[in-house]
Amino acid sequence: MPRPLQESDLIFAPAASSLKTALGELKRSHLSITNRLQSIKQDADFVLGVSRAYDLPLVANERCGSWYIPPERKAGSAYFKSTDGHFGEWAFSLRRLNLQVLDVLGQYGGCIIVDSTRRGKSMPDALSKTIPMWIAVLNRLLFPQEPEYHRLRTPPDVVSLSEHAQIESRIPEFVSSLRDLDLDVGKLRSTIAAPMLPIWITPGYALNHSSITGTPDLSLVVLAIASNCMSGESHSVSNYVQGAADDSESWALGLGPALFWANNALLMTAPESELPALIEEIVAESVKVTSMRLPTQVKPAASLWIANNASAEKVYADFDIVICCSVTVNAMLTTVLKTSYVHLACSNGKNGSRQLRTELPKLRLLASKISQSSRILVTCETGKDLAVGVALAILCTLYSSDGRLRLGSTDEVPDFVSKPLIKHRLSWIMVCMPDAAPSRATLQSVNAYLMG
């Protein structure tokens, strides 16, 4: 007896599957590398137009911002996280103080901070909330006698009145936490001439700032959203990708902003089918050139520097103790420096951050080796992560609050080490090295070592 007709018999699975495949291929073709690079170039042209209109320098909010700024036009980098502006998660980062932005503002009287966002949003939270919070906090700290600039300013078409009020209620708490770092407020105040005022610019806005130009009592912070959320004729790229540079690890095949701009003409004219091989060749050539990160002194400590492993072999003679985080021991440094070379066996990435936890106790050997004139260099592969963690541990255990080495230190972690002290010492590093990027895992390892 034939089987009765079932509802499932009326569903044409193969056709549905084909449609799904076709839609997937269509989406992938829209998000092709060619479309992304052309979209980035279009957005970069807009950013350069903003810079010309306002006659202000460009600052990239990393990691996206640098894709939209030719290197010769970039005055600096900032590290404002969108996650610090997410609803209900509003935060003022004590790890990313971004005080280097004040230097640009002091030099030029203003700046343009560039970022982008993907489809579905008109503005990244970093520009609509994180930076406005930062401005409100710094204005209160540096200009206490000018309350008219203390209030929070956010774009009303992006941030609701309710959310704005909730964020503003936290500003005093953020100011207090920043004060607890005991920064040199007088020095910071001398860097910038006037309170900061944020304004927002997106593609489609008329580039006219005549009402603000020439105002000497304001440091203008133009927040430029490179990505265009408008559709249709506003794009010169037929398959425009909003926020094309976002999540570059998933599509750029190792290409970064510097390589993109250095090979721009070649990349923009290559057929899509040839781009993967071309990018692979460009990236491979760049890897052959090992870049040195020159040592950065961690002030007010008079004798502690941070660099990357590539520089250690070049500058070791300038230091009394060299501490390297690497997978293998450096034979040359071992031979030359002998007991003044300390090797912390750590790989790169999260595994290295975890390994740091068991390697940090080796630092206890330093107590018997240092003198007030000792110069200490700490390095890792990038000079931004593990080396920062190691330097932080050293600052907390071997240095006093005035930056002098604590002679006669024992080989044990001092009892006075606390979370506020760790935050304070980390601020020393972040002020001197704005691009330092210790991972959460690295800082957790340092805290475990210091706090037991």
JSON list of N, CA and C in Angstrom, two decimals, residues 64-130:
[
{"chain": "A", "resi": 64, "resn": "CYS", "atom": "N", "xyz": [40.85, 49.67, 13.97]},
{"chain": "A", "resi": 64, "resn": "CYS", "atom": "CA", "xyz": [40.27, 50.00, 12.66]},
{"chain": "A", "resi": 64, "resn": "CYS", "atom": "C", "xyz": [40.80, 51.31, 12.07]},
{"chain": "A", "resi": 65, "resn": "GLY", "atom": "N", "xyz": [40.97, 52.31, 12.90]},
{"chain": "A", "resi": 65, "resn": "GLY", "atom": "CA", "xyz": [41.20, 53.66, 12.40]},
{"chain": "A", "resi": 65, "resn": "GLY", "atom": "C", "xyz": [42.36, 53.81, 11.44]},
{"chain": "A", "resi": 66, "resn": "SER", "atom": "N", "xyz": [43.44, 53.06, 11.65]},
{"chain": "A", "resi": 66, "resn": "SER", "atom": "CA", "xyz": [44.63, 53.21, 10.80]},
{"chain": "A", "resi": 66, "resn": "SER", "atom": "C", "xyz": [44.38, 52.80, 9.35]},
{"chain": "A", "resi": 67, "resn": "TRP", "atom": "N", "xyz": [43.39, 51.96, 9.10]},
{"chain": "A", "resi": 67, "resn": "TRP", "atom": "CA", "xyz": [43.08, 51.57, 7.72]},
{"chain": "A", "resi": 67, "resn": "TRP", "atom": "C", "xyz": [42.62, 52.78, 6.90]},
{"chain": "A", "resi": 68, "resn": "TYR", "atom": "N", "xyz": [42.07, 53.78, 7.55]},
{"chain": "A", "resi": 68, "resn": "TYR", "atom": "CA", "xyz": [41.47, 54.91, 6.86]},
{"chain": "A", "resi": 68, "resn": "TYR", "atom": "C", "xyz": [42.37, 56.14, 6.79]},
{"chain": "A", "resi": 69, "resn": "ILE", "atom": "N", "xyz": [43.62, 56.00, 7.26]},
{"chain": "A", "resi": 69, "resn": "ILE", "atom": "CA", "xyz": [44.52, 57.15, 7.30]},
{"chain": "A", "resi": 69, "resn": "ILE", "atom": "C", "xyz": [45.86, 56.76, 6.67]},
{"chain": "A", "resi": 70, "resn": "PRO", "atom": "N", "xyz": [46.28, 57.41, 5.60]},
{"chain": "A", "resi": 70, "resn": "PRO", "atom": "CA", "xyz": [47.63, 57.17, 5.08]},
{"chain": "A", "resi": 70, "resn": "PRO", "atom": "C", "xyz": [48.65, 57.44, 6.18]},
{"chain": "A", "resi": 71, "resn": "PRO", "atom": "N", "xyz": [49.66, 56.57, 6.33]},
{"chain": "A", "resi": 71, "resn": "PRO", "atom": "CA", "xyz": [50.61, 56.71, 7.45]},
{"chain": "A", "resi": 71, "resn": "PRO", "atom": "C", "xyz": [51.23, 58.09, 7.58]},
{"chain": "A", "resi": 72, "resn": "GLU", "atom": "N", "xyz": [51.51, 58.75, 6.45]},
{"chain": "A", "resi": 72, "resn": "GLU", "atom": "CA", "xyz": [52.13, 60.07, 6.52]},
{"chain": "A", "resi": 72, "resn": "GLU", "atom": "C", "xyz": [51.18, 61.14, 7.04]},
{"chain": "A", "resi": 73, "resn": "ARG", "atom": "N", "xyz": [49.89, 60.82, 7.11]},
{"chain": "A", "resi": 73, "resn": "ARG", "atom": "CA", "xyz": [48.90, 61.77, 7.61]},
{"chain": "A", "resi": 73, "resn": "ARG", "atom": "C", "xyz": [48.46, 61.47, 9.04]},
{"chain": "A", "resi": 74, "resn": "LYS", "atom": "N", "xyz": [48.98, 60.40, 9.61]},
{"chain": "A", "resi": 74, "resn": "LYS", "atom": "CA", "xyz": [48.54, 59.99, 10.95]},
{"chain": "A", "resi": 74, "resn": "LYS", "atom": "C", "xyz": [49.41, 60.65, 12.02]},
{"chain": "A", "resi": 75, "resn": "ALA", "atom": "N", "xyz": [48.77, 61.43, 12.88]},
{"chain": "A", "resi": 75, "resn": "ALA", "atom": "CA", "xyz": [49.49, 62.13, 13.95]},
{"chain": "A", "resi": 75, "resn": "ALA", "atom": "C", "xyz": [49.65, 61.28, 15.20]},
{"chain": "A", "resi": 76, "resn": "GLY", "atom": "N", "xyz": [48.89, 60.20, 15.29]},
{"chain": "A", "resi": 76, "resn": "GLY", "atom": "CA", "xyz": [48.97, 59.35, 16.48]},
{"chain": "A", "resi": 76, "resn": "GLY", "atom": "C", "xyz": [47.89, 58.31, 16.49]},
{"chain": "A", "resi": 77, "resn": "SER", "atom": "N", "xyz": [47.89, 57.53, 17.56]},
{"chain": "A", "resi": 77, "resn": "SER", "atom": "CA", "xyz": [46.90, 56.47, 17.74]},
{"chain": "A", "resi": 77, "resn": "SER", "atom": "C", "xyz": [46.22, 56.62, 19.09]},
{"chain": "A", "resi": 78, "resn": "ALA", "atom": "N", "xyz": [44.98, 56.17, 19.17]},
{"chain": "A", "resi": 78, "resn": "ALA", "atom": "CA", "xyz": [44.23, 56.11, 20.43]},
{"chain": "A", "resi": 78, "resn": "ALA", "atom": "C", "xyz": [43.67, 54.70, 20.57]},
{"chain": "A", "resi": 79, "resn": "TYR", "atom": "N", "xyz": [43.28, 54.35, 21.78]},
{"chain": "A", "resi": 79, "resn": "TYR", "atom": "CA", "xyz": [42.83, 52.99, 22.05]},
{"chain": "A", "resi": 79, "resn": "TYR", "atom": "C", "xyz": [41.57, 53.02, 22.91]},
{"chain": "A", "resi": 80, "resn": "PHE", "atom": "N", "xyz": [40.53, 53.62, 22.36]},
{"chain": "A", "resi": 80, "resn": "PHE", "atom": "CA", "xyz": [39.24, 53.68, 23.04]},
{"chain": "A", "resi": 80, "resn": "PHE", "atom": "C", "xyz": [38.40, 52.48, 22.61]},
{"chain": "A", "resi": 81, "resn": "LYS", "atom": "N", "xyz": [37.94, 51.69, 23.57]},
{"chain": "A", "resi": 81, "resn": "LYS", "atom": "CA", "xyz": [37.22, 50.46, 23.25]},
{"chain": "A", "resi": 81, "resn": "LYS", "atom": "C", "xyz": [35.71, 50.70, 23.21]},
{"chain": "A", "resi": 82, "resn": "SER", "atom": "N", "xyz": [35.06, 50.15, 22.20]},
{"chain": "A", "resi": 82, "resn": "SER", "atom": "CA", "xyz": [33.61, 50.25, 22.12]},
{"chain": "A", "resi": 82, "resn": "SER", "atom": "C", "xyz": [32.94, 49.52, 23.28]},
{"chain": "A", "resi": 83, "resn": "THR", "atom": "N", "xyz": [33.57, 48.44, 23.77]},
{"chain": "A", "resi": 83, "resn": "THR", "atom": "CA", "xyz": [32.97, 47.68, 24.87]},
{"chain": "A", "resi": 83, "resn": "THR", "atom": "C", "xyz": [32.81, 48.53, 26.13]},
{"chain": "A", "resi": 84, "resn": "ASP", "atom": "N", "xyz": [33.67, 49.55, 26.31]},
{"chain": "A", "resi": 84, "resn": "ASP", "atom": "CA", "xyz": [33.53, 50.43, 27.46]},
{"chain": "A", "resi": 84, "resn": "ASP", "atom": "C", "xyz": [32.31, 51.35, 27.33]},
{"chain": "A", "resi": 85, "resn": "GLY", "atom": "N", "xyz": [31.73, 51.38, 26.12]},
{"chain": "A", "resi": 85, "resn": "GLY", "atom": "CA", "xyz": [30.54, 52.20, 25.91]},
{"chain": "A", "resi": 85, "resn": "GLY", "atom": "C", "xyz": [29.27, 51.39, 25.74]},
{"chain": "A", "resi": 86, "resn": "HIS", "atom": "N", "xyz": [29.38, 50.06, 25.84]},
{"chain": "A", "resi": 86, "resn": "HIS", "atom": "CA", "xyz": [28.19, 49.23, 25.67]},
{"chain": "A", "resi": 86, "resn": "HIS", "atom": "C", "xyz": [27.17, 49.51, 26.78]},
{"chain": "A", "resi": 87, "resn": "PHE", "atom": "N", "xyz": [25.91, 49.38, 26.44]},
{"chain": "A", "resi": 87, "resn": "PHE", "atom": "CA", "xyz": [24.83, 49.72, 27.38]},
{"chain": "A", "resi": 87, "resn": "PHE", "atom": "C", "xyz": [24.97, 48.92, 28.68]},
{"chain": "A", "resi": 88, "resn": "GLY", "atom": "N", "xyz": [24.97, 49.64, 29.78]},
{"chain": "A", "resi": 88, "resn": "GLY", "atom": "CA", "xyz": [25.07, 49.01, 31.09]},
{"chain": "A", "resi": 88, "resn": "GLY", "atom": "C", "xyz": [26.47, 48.62, 31.49]},
{"chain": "A", "resi": 89, "resn": "GLU", "atom": "N", "xyz": [27.43, 48.70, 30.55]},
{"chain": "A", "resi": 89, "resn": "GLU", "atom": "CA", "xyz": [28.81, 48.31, 30.81]},
{"chain": "A", "resi": 89, "resn": "GLU", "atom": "C", "xyz": [29.75, 49.53, 30.77]},
{"chain": "A", "resi": 90, "resn": "TRP", "atom": "N", "xyz": [29.22, 50.72, 30.89]},
{"chain": "A", "resi": 90, "resn": "TRP", "atom": "CA", "xyz": [30.00, 51.94, 30.74]},
{"chain": "A", "resi": 90, "resn": "TRP", "atom": "C", "xyz": [31.19, 51.93, 31.70]},
{"chain": "A", "resi": 91, "resn": "ALA", "atom": "N", "xyz": [32.36, 52.25, 31.16]},
{"chain": "A", "resi": 91, "resn": "ALA", "atom": "CA", "xyz": [33.57, 52.19, 31.98]},
{"chain": "A", "resi": 91, "resn": "ALA", "atom": "C", "xyz": [34.59, 53.20, 31.50]},
{"chain": "A", "resi": 92, "resn": "PHE", "atom": "N", "xyz": [35.39, 53.67, 32.45]},
{"chain": "A", "resi": 92, "resn": "PHE", "atom": "CA", "xyz": [36.55, 54.50, 32.14]},
{"chain": "A", "resi": 92, "resn": "PHE", "atom": "C", "xyz": [37.78, 53.62, 32.35]},
{"chain": "A", "resi": 93, "resn": "SER", "atom": "N", "xyz": [38.50, 53.33, 31.28]},
{"chain": "A", "resi": 93, "resn": "SER", "atom": "CA", "xyz": [39.60, 52.37, 31.36]},
{"chain": "A", "resi": 93, "resn": "SER", "atom": "C", "xyz": [40.81, 52.99, 32.03]},
{"chain": "A", "resi": 94, "resn": "LEU", "atom": "N", "xyz": [41.27, 52.35, 33.09]},
{"chain": "A", "resi": 94, "resn": "LEU", "atom": "CA", "xyz": [42.51, 52.76, 33.75]},
{"chain": "A", "resi": 94, "resn": "LEU", "atom": "C", "xyz": [43.71, 52.09, 33.11]},
{"chain": "A", "resi": 95, "resn": "ARG", "atom": "N", "xyz": [43.46, 51.12, 32.24]},
{"chain": "A", "resi": 95, "resn": "ARG", "atom": "CA", "xyz": [44.55, 50.48, 31.49]},
{"chain": "A", "resi": 95, "resn": "ARG", "atom": "C", "xyz": [44.87, 51.27, 30.24]},
{"chain": "A", "resi": 96, "resn": "ARG", "atom": "N", "xyz": [43.83, 51.85, 29.64]},
{"chain": "A", "resi": 96, "resn": "ARG", "atom": "CA", "xyz": [44.00, 52.63, 28.41]},
{"chain": "A", "resi": 96, "resn": "ARG", "atom": "C", "xyz": [43.66, 54.08, 28.71]},
{"chain": "A", "resi": 97, "resn": "LEU", "atom": "N", "xyz": [44.62, 54.82, 29.27]},
{"chain": "A", "resi": 97, "resn": "LEU", "atom": "CA", "xyz": [44.35, 56.20, 29.68]},
{"chain": "A", "resi": 97, "resn": "LEU", "atom": "C", "xyz": [44.29, 57.16, 28.48]},
{"chain": "A", "resi": 98, "resn": "ASN", "atom": "N", "xyz": [44.97, 56.80, 27.39]},
{"chain": "A", "resi": 98, "resn": "ASN", "atom": "CA", "xyz": [44.95, 57.60, 26.16]},
{"chain": "A", "resi": 98, "resn": "ASN", "atom": "C", "xyz": [45.41, 59.05, 26.37]},
{"chain": "A", "resi": 99, "resn": "LEU", "atom": "N", "xyz": [46.33, 59.22, 27.30]},
{"chain": "A", "resi": 99, "resn": "LEU", "atom": "CA", "xyz": [46.80, 60.58, 27.58]},
{"chain": "A", "resi": 99, "resn": "LEU", "atom": "C", "xyz": [47.66, 61.14, 26.45]},
{"chain": "A", "resi": 100, "resn": "GLN", "atom": "N", "xyz": [48.12, 60.26, 25.56]},
{"chain": "A", "resi": 100, "resn": "GLN", "atom": "CA", "xyz": [48.88, 60.74, 24.40]},
{"chain": "A", "resi": 100, "resn": "GLN", "atom": "C", "xyz": [48.04, 61.63, 23.49]},
{"chain": "A", "resi": 101, "resn": "VAL", "atom": "N", "xyz": [46.72, 61.49, 23.55]},
{"chain": "A", "resi": 101, "resn": "VAL", "atom": "CA", "xyz": [45.84, 62.35, 22.76]},
{"chain": "A", "resi": 101, "resn": "VAL", "atom": "C", "xyz": [45.97, 63.80, 23.21]},
{"chain": "A", "resi": 102, "resn": "LEU", "atom": "N", "xyz": [46.23, 63.99, 24.51]},
{"chain": "A", "resi": 102, "resn": "LEU", "atom": "CA", "xyz": [46.39, 65.36, 25.02]},
{"chain": "A", "resi": 102, "resn": "LEU", "atom": "C", "xyz": [47.59, 66.04, 24.37]},
{"chain": "A", "resi": 103, "resn": "ASP", "atom": "N", "xyz": [48.64, 65.25, 24.07]},
{"chain": "A", "resi": 103, "resn": "ASP", "atom": "CA", "xyz": [49.82, 65.85, 23.42]},
{"chain": "A", "resi": 103, "resn": "ASP", "atom": "C", "xyz": [49.46, 66.39, 22.05]},
{"chain": "A", "resi": 104, "resn": "VAL", "atom": "N", "xyz": [48.64, 65.64, 21.30]},
{"chain": "A", "resi": 104, "resn": "VAL", "atom": "CA", "xyz": [48.23, 66.10, 19.97]},
{"chain": "A", "resi": 104, "resn": "VAL", "atom": "C", "xyz": [47.35, 67.34, 20.09]},
{"chain": "A", "resi": 105, "resn": "LEU", "atom": "N", "xyz": [46.43, 67.31, 21.04]},
{"chain": "A", "resi": 105, "resn": "LEU", "atom": "CA", "xyz": [45.54, 68.46, 21.26]},
{"chain": "A", "resi": 105, "resn": "LEU", "atom": "C", "xyz": [46.35, 69.69, 21.66]},
{"chain": "A", "resi": 106, "resn": "GLY", "atom": "N", "xyz": [47.35, 69.49, 22.51]},
{"chain": "A", "resi": 106, "resn": "GLY", "atom": "CA", "xyz": [48.17, 70.62, 22.93]},
{"chain": "A", "resi": 106, "resn": "GLY", "atom": "C", "xyz": [48.98, 71.21, 21.79]},
{"chain": "A", "resi": 107, "resn": "GLN", "atom": "N", "xyz": [49.44, 70.36, 20.89]},
{"chain": "A", "resi": 107, "resn": "GLN", "atom": "CA", "xyz": [50.27, 70.83, 19.79]},
{"chain": "A", "resi": 107, "resn": "GLN", "atom": "C", "xyz": [49.46, 71.52, 18.70]},
{"chain": "A", "resi": 108, "resn": "TYR", "atom": "N", "xyz": [48.26, 71.01, 18.41]},
{"chain": "A", "resi": 108, "resn": "TYR", "atom": "CA", "xyz": [47.48, 71.51, 17.28]},
{"chain": "A", "resi": 108, "resn": "TYR", "atom": "C", "xyz": [46.20, 72.25, 17.67]},
{"chain": "A", "resi": 109, "resn": "GLY", "atom": "N", "xyz": [45.84, 72.21, 18.94]},
{"chain": "A", "resi": 109, "resn": "GLY", "atom": "CA", "xyz": [44.61, 72.88, 19.38]},
{"chain": "A", "resi": 109, "resn": "GLY", "atom": "C", "xyz": [43.36, 72.07, 19.12]},
{"chain": "A", "resi": 110, "resn": "GLY", "atom": "N", "xyz": [43.51, 70.87, 18.60]},
{"chain": "A", "resi": 110, "resn": "GLY", "atom": "CA", "xyz": [42.38, 69.99, 18.32]},
{"chain": "A", "resi": 110, "resn": "GLY", "atom": "C", "xyz": [42.88, 68.78, 17.56]},
{"chain": "A", "resi": 111, "resn": "CYS", "atom": "N", "xyz": [41.98, 67.84, 17.31]},
{"chain": "A", "resi": 111, "resn": "CYS", "atom": "CA", "xyz": [42.34, 66.67, 16.51]},
{"chain": "A", "resi": 111, "resn": "CYS", "atom": "C", "xyz": [41.08, 65.99, 16.01]},
{"chain": "A", "resi": 112, "resn": "ILE", "atom": "N", "xyz": [41.26, 65.09, 15.06]},
{"chain": "A", "resi": 112, "resn": "ILE", "atom": "CA", "xyz": [40.17, 64.29, 14.51]},
{"chain": "A", "resi": 112, "resn": "ILE", "atom": "C", "xyz": [40.45, 62.83, 14.82]},
{"chain": "A", "resi": 113, "resn": "ILE", "atom": "N", "xyz": [39.59, 62.19, 15.59]},
{"chain": "A", "resi": 113, "resn": "ILE", "atom": "CA", "xyz": [39.75, 60.77, 15.92]},
{"chain": "A", "resi": 113, "resn": "ILE", "atom": "C", "xyz": [38.86, 59.96, 14.98]},
{"chain": "A", "resi": 114, "resn": "VAL", "atom": "N", "xyz": [39.47, 58.99, 14.31]},
{"chain": "A", "resi": 114, "resn": "VAL", "atom": "CA", "xyz": [38.81, 58.26, 13.24]},
{"chain": "A", "resi": 114, "resn": "VAL", "atom": "C", "xyz": [38.52, 56.82, 13.65]},
{"chain": "A", "resi": 115, "resn": "ASP", "atom": "N", "xyz": [37.29, 56.38, 13.38]},
{"chain": "A", "resi": 115, "resn": "ASP", "atom": "CA", "xyz": [36.90, 54.99, 13.62]},
{"chain": "A", "resi": 115, "resn": "ASP", "atom": "C", "xyz": [35.77, 54.65, 12.66]},
{"chain": "A", "resi": 116, "resn": "SER", "atom": "N", "xyz": [35.33, 53.40, 12.66]},
{"chain": "A", "resi": 116, "resn": "SER", "atom": "CA", "xyz": [34.22, 52.99, 11.78]},
{"chain": "A", "resi": 116, "resn": "SER", "atom": "C", "xyz": [33.38, 51.95, 12.50]},
{"chain": "A", "resi": 117, "resn": "THR", "atom": "N", "xyz": [32.28, 51.59, 11.87]},
{"chain": "A", "resi": 117, "resn": "THR", "atom": "CA", "xyz": [31.43, 50.55, 12.44]},
{"chain": "A", "resi": 117, "resn": "THR", "atom": "C", "xyz": [30.75, 49.79, 11.33]},
{"chain": "A", "resi": 118, "resn": "ARG", "atom": "N", "xyz": [30.38, 48.55, 11.64]},
{"chain": "A", "resi": 118, "resn": "ARG", "atom": "CA", "xyz": [29.79, 47.68, 10.63]},
{"chain": "A", "resi": 118, "resn": "ARG", "atom": "C", "xyz": [28.32, 48.01, 10.39]},
{"chain": "A", "resi": 119, "resn": "ARG", "atom": "N", "xyz": [27.79, 47.32, 9.38]},
{"chain": "A", "resi": 119, "resn": "ARG", "atom": "CA", "xyz": [26.40, 47.53, 8.97]},
{"chain": "A", "resi": 119, "resn": "ARG", "atom": "C", "xyz": [25.46, 47.31, 10.15]},
{"chain": "A", "resi": 120, "resn": "GLY", "atom": "N", "xyz": [24.46, 48.15, 10.24]},
{"chain": "A", "resi": 120, "resn": "GLY", "atom": "CA", "xyz": [23.47, 48.04, 11.30]},
{"chain": "A", "resi": 120, "resn": "GLY", "atom": "C", "xyz": [23.60, 49.13, 12.35]},
{"chain": "A", "resi": 121, "resn": "LYS", "atom": "N", "xyz": [24.72, 49.86, 12.34]},
{"chain": "A", "resi": 121, "resn": "LYS", "atom": "CA", "xyz": [24.92, 50.96, 13.27]},
{"chain": "A", "resi": 121, "resn": "LYS", "atom": "C", "xyz": [25.42, 52.17, 12.51]},
{"chain": "A", "resi": 122, "resn": "SER", "atom": "N", "xyz": [25.08, 53.34, 13.01]},
{"chain": "A", "resi": 122, "resn": "SER", "atom": "CA", "xyz": [25.55, 54.57, 12.37]},
{"chain": "A", "resi": 122, "resn": "SER", "atom": "C", "xyz": [26.84, 55.07, 12.98]},
{"chain": "A", "resi": 123, "resn": "MET", "atom": "N", "xyz": [27.17, 54.56, 14.18]},
{"chain": "A", "resi": 123, "resn": "MET", "atom": "CA", "xyz": [28.31, 55.09, 14.91]},
{"chain": "A", "resi": 123, "resn": "MET", "atom": "C", "xyz": [28.82, 54.05, 15.90]},
{"chain": "A", "resi": 124, "resn": "PRO", "atom": "N", "xyz": [30.13, 53.85, 15.99]},
{"chain": "A", "resi": 124, "resn": "PRO", "atom": "CA", "xyz": [30.65, 52.91, 17.00]},
{"chain": "A", "resi": 124, "resn": "PRO", "atom": "C", "xyz": [30.49, 53.47, 18.40]},
{"chain": "A", "resi": 125, "resn": "ASP", "atom": "N", "xyz": [30.27, 52.59, 19.37]},
{"chain": "A", "resi": 125, "resn": "ASP", "atom": "CA", "xyz": [30.12, 53.03, 20.75]},
{"chain": "A", "resi": 125, "resn": "ASP", "atom": "C", "xyz": [31.36, 53.76, 21.26]},
{"chain": "A", "resi": 126, "resn": "ALA", "atom": "N", "xyz": [32.52, 53.46, 20.68]},
{"chain": "A", "resi": 126, "resn": "ALA", "atom": "CA", "xyz": [33.75, 54.15, 21.11]},
{"chain": "A", "resi": 126, "resn": "ALA", "atom": "C", "xyz": [33.64, 55.65, 20.87]},
{"chain": "A", "resi": 127, "resn": "LEU", "atom": "N", "xyz": [33.02, 56.05, 19.75]},
{"chain": "A", "resi": 127, "resn": "LEU", "atom": "CA", "xyz": [32.89, 57.47, 19.43]},
{"chain": "A", "resi": 127, "resn": "LEU", "atom": "C", "xyz": [31.65, 58.10, 20.04]},
{"chain": "A", "resi": 128, "resn": "SER", "atom": "N", "xyz": [30.58, 57.34, 20.19]},
{"chain": "A", "resi": 128, "resn": "SER", "atom": "CA", "xyz": [29.35, 57.94, 20.71]},
{"chain": "A", "resi": 128, "resn": "SER", "atom": "C", "xyz": [29.32, 58.01, 22.23]},
{"chain": "A", "resi": 129, "resn": "LYS", "atom": "N", "xyz": [30.08, 57.10, 22.90]},
{"chain": "A", "resi": 129, "resn": "LYS", "atom": "CA", "xyz": [30.01, 57.08, 24.37]},
{"chain": "A", "resi": 129, "resn": "LYS", "atom": "C", "xyz": [31.37, 57.00, 25.08]},
{"chain": "A", "resi": 130, "resn": "THR", "atom": "N", "xyz": [32.26, 56.11, 24.63]},
{"chain": "A", "resi": 130, "resn": "THR", "atom": "CA", "xyz": [33.52, 55.93, 25.36]},
{"chain": "A", "resi": 130, "resn": "THR", "atom": "C", "xyz": [34.36, 57.21, 25.37]}
]
